[in-house]
Amino acid sequence: MTEARRSLALDVFRGATLALMIVVNMSISETLSYGPLLHAPWHGLTLTDLVFPSFLFAVGNALALTLPGYRSLGTEAVLARIARRGVLLFLLGVFVSNFPFGTLAGGGWTWLPTEKLRILGVLQRIALCWAGAALLLHFCRPRTVVVGVAACLLAHGFALQFGGDLSLAGNAARRLDLWLLGATHLYGGEGLPYEPEGLLGTLPSLVNVLAGYAAGEWLRRGGRLGSLLAAGALALAAALLWAGWQPVNKKLWTGSYALLCIGVDLLLLAALSELLDRRGWRFGTAPFVALGRNTLFIYLLAEVVMALLWTLRLGGQPAFEWIFAHVFQSWAGSKPGSLAFALALLACCTALALWMQQRRWFVRV
């Protein structure tokens, strides 16, 4: 396969993941959204819980195409490139996690104090996992990487098992983040200070990236899709076995959760590669390709727009709620209106992505 054809399945996979991410991030409340578009309260799995690990899988898949370009560089140049991109992604994550850095209260603007700055988040975890995977894959032999995968899963599993319990308040991941970062720098949406993208969960998240790289490298080398299907089935079986020890839990990123999502992603990527790269199917793929080729920019834009809609006020309430009530809920009802609102934002983002692709504007970090 040529590089263009080889990357089409990845673009569609990544674009579809971003599309679902935009839709689920538009959730207004648990009562106004459909169950599959909400995260599991604690243990368990929904469609939404597949989004972030699939994004990490796509990050790893893309590494299979970009890392070969590092081989002609010296060690210092490789380290500088990885550090630059990792730090920039992390800082963009801090920006998104805290934007707009204040609130409207009493008719005035109150700035977010630095002691309440959220340090970790989605892009921050992507940055750490991308940098860790790039370093491992460039400087270590494949056997060492395999050992690293096992070490990440087992170290995380034992830390959760013996460093606390598996509850929201008493788990080891929360204890570590509280100790290192302090309560005021953690996400507070769980009812108490807890960081769902905390440091301990970065270990198994790294495995999702490495699995994505392995799948992408296998396809790049012309490997059989049957092997991806077998690997996906094996990952699902391993997830079921692991779940007997530690349940599937996205917010803790348990080993069973990581392996389950890897299994699903392997099966999906194999199916897409067969349909798009080998059979040449193109119908309906253009929007996902456009989203997949400007993923970071569209993600940042969607997050900034949503933050502004929740901050600005119309009719004495957040603009987000006003638009939902007057533009969508008024004719579609509650849950259908919530979904229609999310799809409307997705349509705007997709239109912009298509326009940017037509002009060959690709934003890279």
CSV table of C-alpha atoms in Angstrom, one decimal, residues 3-365:
chain,number,residue,atom,x,y,z
A,3,GLU,CA,1.4,5.9,2.3
A,4,ALA,CA,-1.7,7.8,1.3
A,5,ARG,CA,-3.8,4.7,1.1
A,6,ARG,CA,-2.2,3.3,4.2
A,7,SER,CA,-3.1,6.3,6.3
A,8,LEU,CA,-6.8,6.6,5.1
A,9,ALA,CA,-8.1,4.1,7.7
A,10,LEU,CA,-6.2,6.0,10.4
A,11,ASP,CA,-7.6,9.3,9.3
A,12,VAL,CA,-11.2,7.9,9.3
A,13,PHE,CA,-10.6,6.2,12.6
A,14,ARG,CA,-9.2,9.3,14.2
A,15,GLY,CA,-11.8,11.6,12.7
A,16,ALA,CA,-14.7,9.3,13.8
A,17,THR,CA,-13.2,9.3,17.3
A,18,LEU,CA,-13.0,13.1,17.3
A,19,ALA,CA,-16.6,13.4,16.1
A,20,LEU,CA,-17.8,11.2,18.9
A,21,MET,CA,-15.6,13.1,21.4
A,22,ILE,CA,-17.3,16.4,20.4
A,23,VAL,CA,-20.8,14.9,20.7
A,24,VAL,CA,-20.2,13.4,24.2
A,25,ASN,CA,-18.4,16.5,25.5
A,26,MET,CA,-21.6,18.5,24.6
A,27,SER,CA,-23.5,16.6,27.4
A,28,ILE,CA,-25.6,19.1,29.3
A,29,SER,CA,-26.5,16.8,32.3
A,30,GLU,CA,-27.1,13.2,33.1
A,31,THR,CA,-30.9,13.7,32.9
A,32,LEU,CA,-30.7,15.5,29.5
A,33,SER,CA,-28.4,13.1,27.7
A,34,TYR,CA,-28.7,9.5,26.4
A,35,GLY,CA,-27.0,6.9,28.5
A,36,PRO,CA,-24.4,5.8,25.9
A,37,LEU,CA,-23.3,9.5,25.6
A,38,LEU,CA,-22.4,9.6,29.3
A,39,HIS,CA,-19.4,8.1,31.2
A,40,ALA,CA,-20.1,5.1,33.5
A,41,PRO,CA,-20.6,6.5,37.0
A,42,TRP,CA,-17.7,4.3,38.3
A,43,HIS,CA,-17.2,0.7,37.3
A,44,GLY,CA,-18.6,-0.3,33.9
A,45,LEU,CA,-18.4,0.8,30.3
A,46,THR,CA,-20.4,3.0,27.9
A,47,LEU,CA,-19.8,4.1,24.3
A,48,THR,CA,-18.4,7.3,25.7
A,49,ASP,CA,-15.8,5.4,27.7
A,50,LEU,CA,-14.3,4.1,24.5
A,51,VAL,CA,-13.5,7.6,23.1
A,52,PHE,CA,-10.4,8.6,24.9
A,53,PRO,CA,-8.5,5.3,24.7
A,54,SER,CA,-9.4,5.2,21.0
A,55,PHE,CA,-7.8,8.6,20.6
A,56,LEU,CA,-4.7,7.4,22.3
A,57,PHE,CA,-4.7,4.3,20.1
A,58,ALA,CA,-4.9,6.6,17.0
A,59,VAL,CA,-2.0,8.6,18.4
A,60,GLY,CA,0.1,5.5,18.6
A,61,ASN,CA,-1.0,4.4,15.1
A,62,ALA,CA,0.2,7.7,13.7
A,63,LEU,CA,3.6,7.2,15.4
A,64,ALA,CA,4.1,4.2,13.1
A,65,LEU,CA,4.2,6.7,10.2
A,66,THR,CA,6.2,9.5,11.8
A,67,LEU,CA,8.8,7.7,13.8
A,68,PRO,CA,10.7,6.3,10.8
A,69,GLY,CA,11.6,9.9,10.1
A,70,TYR,CA,13.5,10.1,13.4
A,71,ARG,CA,16.0,7.5,12.4
A,72,SER,CA,18.1,9.9,10.4
A,73,LEU,CA,18.4,12.3,13.3
A,74,GLY,CA,21.0,12.3,16.0
A,75,THR,CA,20.1,11.6,19.7
A,76,GLU,CA,20.0,15.2,20.7
A,77,ALA,CA,17.8,16.2,17.8
A,78,VAL,CA,15.3,13.4,18.6
A,79,LEU,CA,15.2,14.3,22.3
A,80,ALA,CA,14.7,18.0,21.4
A,81,ARG,CA,11.9,17.2,19.0
A,82,ILE,CA,10.1,14.9,21.4
A,83,ALA,CA,10.5,17.4,24.3
A,84,ARG,CA,9.3,20.3,22.2
A,85,ARG,CA,6.1,18.6,21.0
A,86,GLY,CA,5.4,17.0,24.4
A,87,VAL,CA,5.8,20.2,26.3
A,88,LEU,CA,3.7,22.2,23.7
A,89,LEU,CA,0.9,19.6,23.8
A,90,PHE,CA,1.0,19.7,27.7
A,91,LEU,CA,0.7,23.5,27.8
A,92,LEU,CA,-2.1,23.4,25.3
A,93,GLY,CA,-3.8,21.0,27.6
A,94,VAL,CA,-3.4,23.3,30.6
A,95,PHE,CA,-4.9,26.1,28.5
A,96,VAL,CA,-7.9,24.0,27.5
A,97,SER,CA,-8.4,22.6,31.0
A,98,ASN,CA,-8.7,26.1,32.5
A,99,PHE,CA,-10.1,28.3,29.7
A,100,PRO,CA,-11.4,31.0,30.0
A,101,PHE,CA,-9.4,31.3,33.3
A,102,GLY,CA,-12.2,32.9,35.2
A,103,THR,CA,-16.0,33.3,35.7
A,104,LEU,CA,-18.7,35.9,35.3
A,105,ALA,CA,-20.2,36.7,38.7
A,106,GLY,CA,-22.2,39.6,39.9
A,107,GLY,CA,-21.8,41.4,36.6
A,108,GLY,CA,-18.0,41.3,36.8
A,109,TRP,CA,-15.2,39.0,35.9
A,110,THR,CA,-13.3,37.0,38.5
A,111,TRP,CA,-10.0,35.5,37.4
A,112,LEU,CA,-9.1,32.0,38.3
A,113,PRO,CA,-6.4,32.1,41.0
A,114,THR,CA,-3.2,30.2,40.2
A,115,GLU,CA,-3.6,27.9,43.2
A,116,LYS,CA,-6.8,26.6,41.6
A,117,LEU,CA,-5.2,26.0,38.2
A,118,ARG,CA,-6.0,22.4,36.9
A,119,ILE,CA,-2.7,20.9,35.9
A,120,LEU,CA,-3.7,17.6,34.3
A,121,GLY,CA,-6.3,16.8,31.7
A,122,VAL,CA,-7.0,15.0,28.4
A,123,LEU,CA,-4.3,16.7,26.3
A,124,GLN,CA,-1.8,16.6,29.1
A,125,ARG,CA,-2.2,12.8,29.3
A,126,ILE,CA,-1.9,12.6,25.5
A,127,ALA,CA,1.3,14.6,25.7
A,128,LEU,CA,2.9,12.4,28.4
A,129,CYS,CA,1.8,9.2,26.7
A,130,TRP,CA,3.0,10.3,23.3
A,131,ALA,CA,6.4,11.4,24.6
A,132,GLY,CA,6.8,8.2,26.6
A,133,ALA,CA,5.9,6.0,23.7
A,134,ALA,CA,8.2,7.9,21.3
A,135,LEU,CA,11.1,7.6,23.6
A,136,LEU,CA,10.5,3.9,24.2
A,137,LEU,CA,10.0,3.0,20.6
A,138,HIS,CA,12.9,5.0,19.3
A,139,PHE,CA,15.6,4.1,21.8
A,140,CYS,CA,14.5,0.6,23.0
A,141,ARG,CA,14.4,-2.8,21.3
A,142,PRO,CA,11.0,-4.4,20.7
A,143,ARG,CA,11.6,-6.9,23.5
A,144,THR,CA,12.2,-4.1,25.9
A,145,VAL,CA,9.0,-2.4,24.8
A,146,VAL,CA,7.0,-5.6,25.4
A,147,VAL,CA,8.5,-5.8,28.9
A,148,GLY,CA,7.6,-2.1,29.4
A,149,VAL,CA,4.0,-2.8,28.5
A,150,ALA,CA,3.8,-5.6,31.0
A,151,ALA,CA,5.5,-3.5,33.6
A,152,CYS,CA,3.1,-0.6,33.1
A,153,LEU,CA,0.0,-2.8,33.4
A,154,LEU,CA,1.3,-4.8,36.4
A,155,ALA,CA,2.7,-1.8,38.3
A,156,HIS,CA,-0.5,0.1,37.9
A,157,GLY,CA,-2.6,-2.9,38.9
A,158,PHE,CA,-0.6,-3.6,42.0
A,159,ALA,CA,-0.6,0.1,43.0
A,160,LEU,CA,-4.4,0.2,42.8
A,161,GLN,CA,-4.7,-3.1,44.7
A,162,PHE,CA,-2.4,-2.4,47.5
A,163,GLY,CA,-2.2,1.4,47.6
A,164,GLY,CA,-5.8,1.9,48.6
A,165,ASP,CA,-9.2,0.6,47.6
A,166,LEU,CA,-11.1,0.8,44.3
A,167,SER,CA,-13.5,3.5,45.5
A,168,LEU,CA,-13.6,7.1,44.3
A,169,ALA,CA,-12.4,8.5,47.6
A,170,GLY,CA,-9.8,5.9,48.6
A,171,ASN,CA,-8.1,4.8,45.4
A,172,ALA,CA,-4.3,5.0,45.0
A,173,ALA,CA,-4.5,7.3,42.0
A,174,ARG,CA,-6.3,9.9,43.9
A,175,ARG,CA,-3.9,9.6,46.9
A,176,LEU,CA,-0.9,10.1,44.6
A,177,ASP,CA,-2.4,13.2,42.9
A,178,LEU,CA,-3.4,14.7,46.2
A,179,TRP,CA,0.2,14.2,47.5
A,180,LEU,CA,2.0,15.5,44.4
A,181,LEU,CA,-0.4,18.3,43.2
A,182,GLY,CA,-2.7,19.1,46.1
A,183,ALA,CA,-6.5,19.2,46.1
A,184,THR,CA,-7.0,22.6,44.6
A,185,HIS,CA,-5.2,21.6,41.3
A,186,LEU,CA,-7.4,18.6,40.7
A,187,TYR,CA,-10.7,18.2,38.8
A,188,GLY,CA,-13.6,18.8,41.1
A,189,GLY,CA,-16.5,17.5,39.0
A,190,GLU,CA,-16.7,14.2,40.8
A,191,GLY,CA,-18.0,15.8,44.0
A,192,LEU,CA,-14.6,15.8,45.6
A,193,PRO,CA,-11.1,16.5,44.4
A,194,TYR,CA,-10.2,13.7,41.9
A,195,GLU,CA,-8.3,13.8,38.7
A,196,PRO,CA,-9.6,11.3,36.1
A,197,GLU,CA,-6.5,12.0,34.0
A,198,GLY,CA,-4.1,11.6,36.9
A,199,LEU,CA,-0.5,10.6,36.9
A,200,LEU,CA,-0.9,6.9,37.9
A,201,GLY,CA,-3.4,6.2,35.1
A,202,THR,CA,-0.8,7.4,32.6
A,203,LEU,CA,1.0,4.1,32.9
A,204,PRO,CA,-1.8,1.9,31.4
A,205,SER,CA,-2.8,4.7,29.1
A,206,LEU,CA,0.7,4.5,27.6
A,207,VAL,CA,-0.1,0.8,26.7
A,208,ASN,CA,-3.0,2.0,24.5
A,209,VAL,CA,-0.6,4.2,22.6
A,210,LEU,CA,1.9,1.4,22.2
A,211,ALA,CA,-0.8,-1.0,21.0
A,212,GLY,CA,-1.8,1.6,18.4
A,213,TYR,CA,1.8,1.8,17.2
A,214,ALA,CA,2.0,-2.0,16.9
A,215,ALA,CA,-1.1,-2.1,14.9
A,216,GLY,CA,0.0,0.8,12.6
A,217,GLU,CA,3.4,-0.7,12.1
A,218,TRP,CA,1.9,-4.1,11.3
A,219,LEU,CA,-0.3,-2.5,8.6
A,220,ARG,CA,2.6,-0.4,7.3
A,221,ARG,CA,4.6,-3.6,6.8
A,222,GLY,CA,1.7,-5.2,4.9
A,223,GLY,CA,0.8,-7.6,7.7
A,224,ARG,CA,-2.4,-9.7,7.5
A,225,LEU,CA,-5.5,-8.3,8.8
A,226,GLY,CA,-6.4,-11.7,10.3
A,227,SER,CA,-3.5,-11.2,12.7
A,228,LEU,CA,-5.1,-7.9,13.9
A,229,LEU,CA,-8.4,-9.6,14.4
A,230,ALA,CA,-6.7,-12.4,16.4
A,231,ALA,CA,-4.8,-9.9,18.5
A,232,GLY,CA,-8.1,-8.0,19.1
A,233,ALA,CA,-9.9,-11.1,20.3
A,234,LEU,CA,-6.9,-12.0,22.5
A,235,ALA,CA,-7.0,-8.6,24.1
A,236,LEU,CA,-10.7,-8.9,24.8
A,237,ALA,CA,-10.1,-12.3,26.4
A,238,ALA,CA,-7.3,-10.9,28.5
A,239,ALA,CA,-9.6,-8.0,29.6
A,240,LEU,CA,-12.3,-10.4,30.7
A,241,LEU,CA,-9.7,-12.4,32.8
A,242,TRP,CA,-8.3,-9.2,34.3
A,243,ALA,CA,-11.8,-8.0,35.1
A,244,GLY,CA,-12.0,-10.9,37.6
A,245,TRP,CA,-9.2,-9.2,39.5
A,246,GLN,CA,-10.0,-5.5,38.9
A,247,PRO,CA,-13.2,-4.4,37.2
A,248,VAL,CA,-13.5,-2.3,34.0
A,249,ASN,CA,-13.1,1.3,35.1
A,250,LYS,CA,-12.3,4.2,32.9
A,251,LYS,CA,-11.6,6.8,35.6
A,252,LEU,CA,-9.1,4.4,37.2
A,253,TRP,CA,-8.0,3.2,33.8
A,254,THR,CA,-7.7,-0.4,35.1
A,255,GLY,CA,-5.8,-3.0,33.2
A,256,SER,CA,-9.1,-4.7,32.2
A,257,TYR,CA,-10.3,-1.4,30.8
A,258,ALA,CA,-7.1,-0.7,28.8
A,259,LEU,CA,-7.1,-4.2,27.3
A,260,LEU,CA,-10.8,-4.1,26.5
A,261,CYS,CA,-10.5,-0.8,24.6
A,262,ILE,CA,-7.4,-2.1,22.8
A,263,GLY,CA,-9.3,-5.2,21.7
A,264,VAL,CA,-12.2,-3.1,20.4
A,265,ASP,CA,-9.8,-0.7,18.6
A,266,LEU,CA,-7.9,-3.5,16.9
A,267,LEU,CA,-11.1,-5.0,15.6
A,268,LEU,CA,-12.3,-1.6,14.3
A,269,LEU,CA,-9.0,-0.7,12.7
A,270,ALA,CA,-8.8,-4.1,11.0
A,271,ALA,CA,-12.4,-3.6,9.6
A,272,LEU,CA,-11.6,-0.1,8.4
A,273,SER,CA,-8.4,-1.1,6.8
A,274,GLU,CA,-10.1,-3.9,4.9
A,275,LEU,CA,-12.9,-1.7,3.8
A,276,LEU,CA,-11.0,1.5,3.0
A,277,ASP,CA,-7.4,0.5,2.2
A,278,ARG,CA,-7.9,-2.8,0.5
A,279,ARG,CA,-11.4,-2.6,-1.0
A,280,GLY,CA,-11.2,1.1,-1.8
A,281,TRP,CA,-14.5,2.2,-0.2
A,282,ARG,CA,-14.8,6.0,-0.1
A,283,PHE,CA,-18.5,6.8,0.3
A,284,GLY,CA,-19.2,8.9,3.4
A,285,THR,CA,-15.6,9.0,4.5
A,286,ALA,CA,-14.8,12.7,3.5
A,287,PRO,CA,-16.0,14.3,6.7
A,288,PHE,CA,-14.1,11.9,8.9
A,289,VAL,CA,-10.9,12.3,6.8
A,290,ALA,CA,-11.1,16.1,7.1
A,291,LEU,CA,-11.6,15.8,10.9
A,292,GLY,CA,-8.8,13.3,11.1
A,293,ARG,CA,-6.3,15.5,9.4
A,294,ASN,CA,-6.9,18.6,11.6
A,295,THR,CA,-7.7,16.7,14.8
A,296,LEU,CA,-5.9,18.9,17.3
A,297,PHE,CA,-7.1,22.2,15.9
A,298,ILE,CA,-10.7,21.1,15.7
A,299,TYR,CA,-10.6,19.6,19.2
A,300,LEU,CA,-9.1,22.8,20.6
A,301,LEU,CA,-11.7,24.9,18.8
A,302,ALA,CA,-14.6,22.8,20.0
A,303,GLU,CA,-13.4,22.9,23.6
A,304,VAL,CA,-12.9,26.7,23.5
A,305,VAL,CA,-16.4,27.3,22.0
A,306,MET,CA,-18.0,25.1,24.6
A,307,ALA,CA,-16.2,26.8,27.4
A,308,LEU,CA,-17.3,30.2,26.1
A,309,LEU,CA,-20.9,29.1,25.8
A,310,TRP,CA,-20.9,28.0,29.4
A,311,THR,CA,-19.2,31.2,30.5
A,312,LEU,CA,-21.1,33.9,28.6
A,313,ARG,CA,-24.7,34.6,29.7
A,314,LEU,CA,-28.0,35.1,27.8
A,315,GLY,CA,-31.2,35.8,29.5
A,316,GLY,CA,-29.6,35.4,32.9
A,317,GLN,CA,-28.3,31.9,32.3
A,318,PRO,CA,-25.3,30.4,30.6
A,319,ALA,CA,-25.5,30.8,26.8
A,320,PHE,CA,-25.1,27.0,26.4
A,321,GLU,CA,-28.4,26.4,28.4
A,322,TRP,CA,-30.2,29.3,26.7
A,323,ILE,CA,-29.4,28.1,23.2
A,324,PHE,CA,-30.3,24.5,24.1
A,325,ALA,CA,-33.7,25.6,25.6
A,326,HIS,CA,-34.7,28.1,22.9
A,327,VAL,CA,-33.2,26.7,19.7
A,328,PHE,CA,-33.3,22.9,20.3
A,329,GLN,CA,-35.4,21.8,23.2
A,330,SER,CA,-38.3,23.9,22.2
A,331,TRP,CA,-39.0,21.7,19.1
A,332,ALA,CA,-37.1,18.5,19.7
A,333,GLY,CA,-37.6,17.8,23.4
A,334,SER,CA,-35.0,17.2,26.1
A,335,LYS,CA,-32.8,14.3,25.1
A,336,PRO,CA,-33.4,14.6,21.3
A,337,GLY,CA,-32.7,18.3,21.6
A,338,SER,CA,-29.5,17.7,23.5
A,339,LEU,CA,-28.3,15.3,20.8
A,340,ALA,CA,-29.4,17.8,18.1
A,341,PHE,CA,-27.4,20.6,19.7
A,342,ALA,CA,-24.3,18.3,19.9
A,343,LEU,CA,-24.7,17.3,16.2
A,344,ALA,CA,-25.1,20.9,15.2
A,345,LEU,CA,-21.8,21.8,16.8
A,346,LEU,CA,-20.2,18.8,15.1
A,347,ALA,CA,-21.6,19.8,11.8
A,348,CYS,CA,-20.0,23.3,12.2
A,349,CYS,CA,-16.7,21.7,13.1
A,350,THR,CA,-16.9,19.3,10.2
A,351,ALA,CA,-17.7,22.1,7.7
A,352,LEU,CA,-14.6,24.0,8.9
A,353,ALA,CA,-12.4,20.9,8.7
A,354,LEU,CA,-13.6,20.3,5.1
A,355,TRP,CA,-13.0,23.9,4.2
A,356,MET,CA,-9.5,23.7,5.7
A,357,GLN,CA,-8.7,20.5,3.9
A,358,GLN,CA,-9.9,22.0,0.6
A,359,ARG,CA,-7.3,24.7,1.0
A,360,ARG,CA,-4.7,22.3,2.3
A,361,TRP,CA,-4.4,24.0,5.7
A,362,PHE,CA,-3.2,21.4,8.1
A,363,VAL,CA,-2.3,22.6,11.7
A,364,ARG,CA,0.5,20.6,13.2
A,365,VAL,CA,2.3,20.7,16.6
